[in-house]
Amino acid sequence: MNYLTELLAFYRWLADSPVSPLLQAYWHLLMYTNNRAAIRTAEGVWYWPVAFKLPNTMAMPLLGLKDRRVLLRQRGYLINRGLVTYQKNVSQRAGLYRMVPFDKGLEAIWVRDERRDSVTQVWAQAVPLSADGLSPLININTKQTSLLYSNQEDAANIHGFNLLPPLSDEEKAEIKARCPDDDVAAFNAMWAARERKQMAGKK
């Protein structure tokens, strides 16, 4: 699944299907959470998991909610609009969310997570985004970014997508040392470091 592609499609959908700012924020929070749950295979390929968890106790403060019933009602709206599905946990723990991609060329496959040595169902591109009529809300993104997961270490390109300055080997090693067992945390830390470097260069 491609974050930018889904984001652009969401706003095209929103033009004809307006929803409240709270519901928009909820959808964005779920996309962010799904993205942070990305897994990597032994081949070094990143994938979005089909199912992921977001406890109510984490979602409510981020959405500015104090009443659990409001959150449940908003979740129901997302489900009714066909944006997500949700499977309750029988033991009252966090259930499983599943985003409903706008890109209909995706399929769910099983891959092995290199960190947990277990298989996880993930989204993979089965049909090219250019397939006519398959995903009417998809406006083809011509920027050079992976369909699976954008590579933050790519050099800047003429399309202006990966313009953050690269990290030195020493900077990357220092971040990896701080996150030895969490590749996703290391990825996010490197991205944040590159953003700080870019901001420092503008001063």
C-alpha positions as semicolon CSV with decimal commas, in nm:
position;residue;x (nm);y (nm);z (nm)
1;M;0,000;0,000;0,000
2;N;0,126;0,346;-0,086
3;Y;0,070;0,615;0,177
4;L;0,064;0,909;-0,065
5;T;-0,162;0,731;-0,312
6;E;-0,415;0,647;-0,040
7;L;-0,397;1,000;0,101
8;L;-0,468;1,163;-0,235
9;A;-0,750;0,918;-0,304
10;F;-0,902;0,990;0,038
11;Y;-0,928;1,361;-0,041
12;R;-1,079;1,289;-0,381
13;W;-1,334;1,066;-0,205
14;L;-1,390;1,336;0,056
15;A;-1,493;1,587;-0,211
16;D;-1,805;1,381;-0,282
17;S;-1,846;1,222;0,061
18;P;-1,789;1,492;0,324
19;V;-1,735;1,377;0,681
20;S;-1,664;1,560;1,006
21;P;-1,315;1,683;1,095
22;L;-1,312;1,431;1,380
23;L;-1,379;1,144;1,144
24;Q;-1,107;1,268;0,910
25;A;-0,864;1,281;1,201
26;Y;-0,962;0,927;1,302
27;W;-0,893;0,797;0,950
28;H;-0,554;0,972;0,943
29;L;-0,467;0,829;1,286
30;L;-0,549;0,478;1,166
31;M;-0,340;0,523;0,851
32;Y;-0,049;0,647;1,061
33;T;-0,083;0,355;1,303
34;N;-0,104;0,104;1,017
35;N;0,208;0,258;0,862
36;R;0,402;0,242;1,190
37;A;0,317;-0,128;1,217
38;A;0,504;-0,198;0,891
39;I;0,704;-0,521;0,884
40;R;1,017;-0,616;0,693
41;T;1,098;-0,947;0,531
42;A;1,437;-1,116;0,531
43;E;1,486;-0,971;0,182
44;G;1,462;-0,620;0,327
45;V;1,122;-0,539;0,174
46;W;0,877;-0,339;0,386
47;Y;0,504;-0,417;0,382
48;W;0,190;-0,274;0,540
49;P;0,015;-0,536;0,757
50;V;-0,350;-0,592;0,671
51;A;-0,459;-0,598;1,036
52;F;-0,328;-0,381;1,318
53;K;-0,424;-0,268;1,667
54;L;-0,494;0,073;1,817
55;P;-0,617;0,059;2,178
56;N;-0,900;0,296;2,267
57;T;-0,684;0,433;2,549
58;M;-0,431;0,552;2,290
59;A;-0,679;0,674;2,028
60;M;-0,898;0,882;2,259
61;P;-0,639;1,136;2,383
62;L;-0,494;1,173;2,033
63;L;-0,842;1,256;1,903
64;G;-0,924;1,480;2,198
65;L;-1,198;1,249;2,325
66;K;-1,289;1,170;2,685
67;D;-1,603;0,965;2,627
68;R;-1,541;0,612;2,498
69;R;-1,891;0,605;2,350
70;V;-1,800;0,890;2,115
71;L;-1,502;0,693;1,987
72;L;-1,715;0,384;1,930
73;R;-1,972;0,592;1,743
74;Q;-1,703;0,745;1,522
75;R;-1,560;0,399;1,452
76;G;-1,905;0,289;1,343
77;Y;-1,921;0,582;1,101
78;L;-1,588;0,480;0,948
79;I;-1,712;0,125;0,907
80;N;-2,044;0,235;0,756
81;R;-1,859;0,457;0,509
82;G;-1,656;0,158;0,395
83;L;-1,321;0,302;0,504
84;V;-1,225;0,041;0,765
85;T;-1,338;-0,286;0,919
86;Y;-1,301;-0,380;1,283
87;Q;-1,290;-0,713;1,463
88;K;-1,359;-0,707;1,836
89;N;-1,139;-0,894;2,081
90;V;-1,341;-1,138;2,291
91;S;-1,132;-1,060;2,601
92;Q;-1,203;-0,685;2,586
93;R;-0,851;-0,607;2,466
94;A;-0,769;-0,400;2,159
95;G;-0,943;-0,534;1,850
96;L;-0,812;-0,553;1,494
97;Y;-0,854;-0,270;1,247
98;R;-0,825;-0,322;0,873
99;M;-0,806;-0,029;0,635
100;V;-1,008;-0,062;0,314
101;P;-0,761;0,060;0,048
102;F;-0,875;0,292;-0,228
103;D;-0,623;0,113;-0,449
104;K;-0,822;-0,190;-0,562
105;G;-0,515;-0,338;-0,728
106;L;-0,385;-0,456;-0,391
107;E;-0,411;-0,811;-0,264
108;A;-0,348;-0,965;0,076
109;I;-0,056;-1,208;0,084
110;W;0,137;-1,382;0,360
111;V;0,503;-1,301;0,424
112;R;0,749;-1,389;0,698
113;D;0,841;-1,114;0,943
114;E;1,219;-1,124;0,988
115;R;1,204;-1,001;1,347
116;R;0,941;-1,237;1,483
117;D;1,003;-1,536;1,256
118;S;0,628;-1,553;1,198
119;V;0,400;-1,503;0,900
120;T;0,185;-1,192;0,867
121;Q;-0,082;-1,099;0,615
122;V;0,022;-0,786;0,426
123;W;-0,083;-0,572;0,131
124;A;0,098;-0,626;-0,200
125;Q;0,049;-0,470;-0,542
126;A;-0,121;-0,728;-0,765
127;V;-0,250;-0,502;-1,043
128;P;-0,065;-0,188;-1,164
129;L;-0,211;0,144;-1,055
130;S;-0,245;0,234;-1,422
131;A;-0,512;-0,031;-1,482
132;D;-0,806;0,158;-1,633
133;G;-1,119;0,185;-1,422
134;L;-1,003;-0,043;-1,143
135;S;-0,951;0,232;-0,884
136;P;-1,146;0,539;-1,001
137;L;-1,032;0,755;-0,708
138;I;-0,664;0,691;-0,773
139;N;-0,486;0,978;-0,943
140;I;-0,159;0,821;-1,058
141;N;0,130;0,947;-0,849
142;T;0,429;0,986;-1,079
143;K;0,674;1,070;-0,802
144;Q;0,952;0,817;-0,763
145;T;0,848;0,625;-0,456
146;S;0,807;0,256;-0,384
147;L;0,462;0,102;-0,411
148;L;0,539;-0,088;-0,093
149;Y;0,728;0,151;0,129
150;S;0,917;0,471;0,045
151;N;1,293;0,437;0,082
152;Q;1,416;0,724;0,295
153;E;1,778;0,660;0,196
154;D;1,715;0,728;-0,174
155;A;1,894;1,029;-0,314
156;A;1,697;1,339;-0,407
157;N;1,528;1,316;-0,746
158;I;1,395;1,563;-1,000
159;H;1,036;1,505;-0,894
160;G;1,108;1,668;-0,559
161;F;0,985;1,386;-0,338
162;N;1,294;1,263;-0,153
163;L;1,461;1,596;-0,082
164;L;1,568;1,545;0,278
165;P;1,946;1,552;0,322
166;P;2,106;1,209;0,374
167;L;2,262;1,099;0,701
168;S;2,627;1,010;0,733
169;D;2,727;0,653;0,813
170;E;2,818;0,767;1,164
171;E;2,478;0,928;1,219
172;K;2,295;0,618;1,097
173;A;2,510;0,391;1,314
174;E;2,436;0,604;1,621
175;I;2,061;0,583;1,561
176;K;2,071;0,208;1,497
177;A;2,263;0,165;1,823
178;R;1,976;0,339;2,005
179;C;1,716;0,114;1,838
180;P;1,894;-0,222;1,806
181;D;1,581;-0,438;1,795
182;D;1,326;-0,205;1,640
183;D;1,378;-0,131;1,271
184;V;1,059;0,074;1,246
185;A;1,170;0,296;1,536
186;A;1,513;0,333;1,372
187;F;1,347;0,426;1,042
188;N;1,136;0,694;1,211
189;A;1,436;0,825;1,406
190;M;1,643;0,854;1,088
191;W;1,363;1,035;0,912
192;A;1,331;1,280;1,203
193;A;1,708;1,335;1,203
194;R;1,702;1,415;0,832
195;E;1,418;1,662;0,886
196;R;1,617;1,833;1,163
197;K;1,920;1,849;0,936
198;Q;1,710;2,008;0,663
199;M;1,568;2,268;0,904
200;A;1,916;2,345;1,038
201;G;2,035;2,408;0,685
202;K;1,762;2,668;0,630
203;K;1,867;2,884;0,927
